[in-house]
C-alpha positions as a Python dict, from the first residue, in 0.01 Angstrom:
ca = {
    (1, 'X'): (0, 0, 0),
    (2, 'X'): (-128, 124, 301),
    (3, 'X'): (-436, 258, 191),
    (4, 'X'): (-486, -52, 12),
    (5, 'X'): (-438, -253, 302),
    (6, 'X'): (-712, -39, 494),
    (7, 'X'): (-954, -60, 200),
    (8, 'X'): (-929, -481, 238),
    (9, 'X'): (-975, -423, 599),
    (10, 'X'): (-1287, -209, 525),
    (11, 'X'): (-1408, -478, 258),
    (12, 'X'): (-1352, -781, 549),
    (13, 'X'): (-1598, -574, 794),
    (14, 'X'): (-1864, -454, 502),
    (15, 'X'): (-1868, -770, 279),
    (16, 'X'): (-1670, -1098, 483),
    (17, 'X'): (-1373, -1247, 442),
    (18, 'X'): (-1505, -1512, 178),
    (19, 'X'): (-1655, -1253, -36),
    (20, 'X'): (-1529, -1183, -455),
    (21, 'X'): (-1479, -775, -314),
    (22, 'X'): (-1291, -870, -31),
    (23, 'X'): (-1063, -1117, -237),
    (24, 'X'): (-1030, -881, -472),
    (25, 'X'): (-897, -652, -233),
    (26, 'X'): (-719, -871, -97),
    (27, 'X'): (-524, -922, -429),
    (28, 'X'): (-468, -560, -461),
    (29, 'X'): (-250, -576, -178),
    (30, 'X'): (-46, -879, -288),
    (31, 'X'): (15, -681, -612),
    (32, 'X'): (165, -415, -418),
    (33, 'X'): (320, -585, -135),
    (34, 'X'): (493, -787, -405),
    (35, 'X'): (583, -449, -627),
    (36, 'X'): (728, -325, -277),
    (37, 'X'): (913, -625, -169),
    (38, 'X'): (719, -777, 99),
    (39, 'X'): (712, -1130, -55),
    (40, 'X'): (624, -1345, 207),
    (41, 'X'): (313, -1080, 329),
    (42, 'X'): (246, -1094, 14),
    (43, 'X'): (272, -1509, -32),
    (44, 'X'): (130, -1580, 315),
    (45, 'X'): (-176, -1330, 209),
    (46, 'X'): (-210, -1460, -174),
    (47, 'X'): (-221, -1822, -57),
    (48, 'X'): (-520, -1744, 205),
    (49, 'X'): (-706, -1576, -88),
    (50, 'X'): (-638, -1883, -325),
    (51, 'X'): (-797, -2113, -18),
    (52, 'X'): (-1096, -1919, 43),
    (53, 'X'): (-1106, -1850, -310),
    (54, 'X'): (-1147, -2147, -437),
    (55, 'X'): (-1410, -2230, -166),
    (56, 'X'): (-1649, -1942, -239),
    (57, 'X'): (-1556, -1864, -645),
    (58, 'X'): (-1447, -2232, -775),
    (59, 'X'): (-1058, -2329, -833),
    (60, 'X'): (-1068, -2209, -1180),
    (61, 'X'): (-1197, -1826, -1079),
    (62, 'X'): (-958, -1592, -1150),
    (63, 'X'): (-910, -1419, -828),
    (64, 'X'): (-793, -1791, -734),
    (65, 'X'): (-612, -1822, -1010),
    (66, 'X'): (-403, -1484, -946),
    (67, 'X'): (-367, -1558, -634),
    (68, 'X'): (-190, -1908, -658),
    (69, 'X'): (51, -1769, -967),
    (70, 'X'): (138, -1453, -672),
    (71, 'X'): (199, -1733, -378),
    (72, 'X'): (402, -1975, -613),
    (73, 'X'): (603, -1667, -724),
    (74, 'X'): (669, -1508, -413),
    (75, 'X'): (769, -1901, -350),
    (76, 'X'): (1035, -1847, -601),
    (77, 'X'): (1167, -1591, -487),
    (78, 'X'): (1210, -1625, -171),
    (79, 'X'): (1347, -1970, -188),
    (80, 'X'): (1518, -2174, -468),
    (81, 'X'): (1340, -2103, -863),
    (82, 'X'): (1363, -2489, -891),
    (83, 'X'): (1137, -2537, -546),
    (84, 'X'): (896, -2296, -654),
    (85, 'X'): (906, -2404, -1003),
    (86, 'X'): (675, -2661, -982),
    (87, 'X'): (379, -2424, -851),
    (88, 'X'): (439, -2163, -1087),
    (89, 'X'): (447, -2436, -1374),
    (90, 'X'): (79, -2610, -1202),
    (91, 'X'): (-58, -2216, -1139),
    (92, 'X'): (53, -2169, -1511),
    (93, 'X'): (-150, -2499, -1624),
    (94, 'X'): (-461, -2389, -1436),
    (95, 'X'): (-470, -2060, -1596),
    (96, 'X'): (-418, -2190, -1924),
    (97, 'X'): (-706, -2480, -1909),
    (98, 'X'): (-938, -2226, -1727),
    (99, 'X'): (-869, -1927, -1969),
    (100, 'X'): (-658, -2028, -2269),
    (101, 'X'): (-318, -1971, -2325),
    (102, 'X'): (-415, -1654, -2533),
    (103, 'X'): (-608, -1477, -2207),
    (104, 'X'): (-370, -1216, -2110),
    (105, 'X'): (-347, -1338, -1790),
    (106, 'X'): (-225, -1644, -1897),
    (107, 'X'): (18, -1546, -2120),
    (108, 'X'): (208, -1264, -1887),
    (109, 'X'): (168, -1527, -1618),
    (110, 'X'): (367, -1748, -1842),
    (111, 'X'): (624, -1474, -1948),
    (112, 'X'): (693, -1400, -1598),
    (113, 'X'): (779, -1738, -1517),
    (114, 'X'): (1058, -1710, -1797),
    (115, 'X'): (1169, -1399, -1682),
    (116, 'X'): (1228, -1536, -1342),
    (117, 'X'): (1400, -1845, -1508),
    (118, 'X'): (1603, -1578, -1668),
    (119, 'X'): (1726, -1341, -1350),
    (120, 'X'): (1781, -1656, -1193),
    (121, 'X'): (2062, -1811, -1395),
    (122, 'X'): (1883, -2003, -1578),
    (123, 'X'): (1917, -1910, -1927),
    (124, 'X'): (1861, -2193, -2117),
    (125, 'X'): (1572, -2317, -1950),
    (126, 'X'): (1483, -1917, -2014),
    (127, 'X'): (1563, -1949, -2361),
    (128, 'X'): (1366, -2319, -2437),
    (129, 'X'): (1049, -2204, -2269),
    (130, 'X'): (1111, -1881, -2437),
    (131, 'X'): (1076, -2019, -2777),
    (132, 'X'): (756, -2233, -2675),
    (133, 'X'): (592, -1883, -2632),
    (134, 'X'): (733, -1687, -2893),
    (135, 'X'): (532, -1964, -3114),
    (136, 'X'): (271, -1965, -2913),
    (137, 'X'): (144, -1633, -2949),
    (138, 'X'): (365, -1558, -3307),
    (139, 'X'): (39, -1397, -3431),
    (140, 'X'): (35, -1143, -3163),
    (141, 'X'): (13, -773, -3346),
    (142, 'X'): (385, -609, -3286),
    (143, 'X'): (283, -336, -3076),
    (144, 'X'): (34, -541, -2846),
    (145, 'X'): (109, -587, -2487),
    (146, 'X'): (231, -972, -2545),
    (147, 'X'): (461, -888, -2791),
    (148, 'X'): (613, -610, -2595),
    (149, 'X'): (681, -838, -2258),
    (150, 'X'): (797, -1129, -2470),
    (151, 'X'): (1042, -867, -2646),
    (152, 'X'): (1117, -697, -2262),
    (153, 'X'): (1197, -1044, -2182),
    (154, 'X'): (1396, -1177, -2481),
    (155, 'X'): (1607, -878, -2437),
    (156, 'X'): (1678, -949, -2062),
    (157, 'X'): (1776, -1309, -2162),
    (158, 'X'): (2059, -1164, -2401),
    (159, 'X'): (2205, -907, -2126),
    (160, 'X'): (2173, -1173, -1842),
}
């Protein structure tokens, strides 16, 4: 984290603030901060990349995109799931007009937000949206990465 943190302060001198590296690197270190706890660094950081984001790359980059889907769910965490619900559910929209809901992005973005649905108590809302994807993306190959996260999550539904 720290290193990565040093690196983004490196890319701010060399390239700007407002420039795709420096966002980039920017979103490195929400990535981690989140992995390592340090949601609201993380949201406070991931929402200034989504607002100079979408000022230098466009609203529907993804950089910007990442970085609004990090911010909402830091949101959710930190606060209530229903509060941040909302923003997850508008990041999730964006991603999935800008890139398709088969992207990658789009679709752990989406399992995520069930997942948190899920830890949170939620379980039928869990279960409901979890059904919506398992259609969605029903000809994923068994082995491929969305089929594994929509099993990871499935499974974590079940135990509660």
């Amino acid at each position: 984290l720290e290193r990565a943190k040093q690196y983004l302060s490196r890319a701010r001198e060399e390239f700007g603030a407002d420039h795709r590296n420096t966002l980039l690197a920017g979103l490195s270190v929400v990535t981690l901060s989140m992995s390592n706890g340090y949601l609201g660094e993380a949201q406070v950081l991931a929402e200034s990349i989504a607002d100079t984001g979408r000022n230098t790359l466009g609203p529907d980059h993804r950089i910007v995109l990442a970085a609004r889907f990090s911010s909402a769910y830091c949101a959710a965490k930190l606060g209530s799931v229903e509060a941040g619900l909302a923003k997850l559910d508008s990041a999730v929209a964006s991603a999935e007009e800008a890139l398709g809901k088969q992207d990658p992005a789009t679709a752990s973005r989406r399992i995520a937000v069930v997942e948190l649905l899920a830890e949170s108590g939620n379980a039928d809302e869990a279960r409901s949206r979890l059904s919506v994807l398992r259609a969605d993306y029903s000809r994923c190959a068994p082995g491929s990465y969305i089929a594994i996260l929509l099993s990871a999550v499935a499974a974590k539904i079940e135990v509660g």
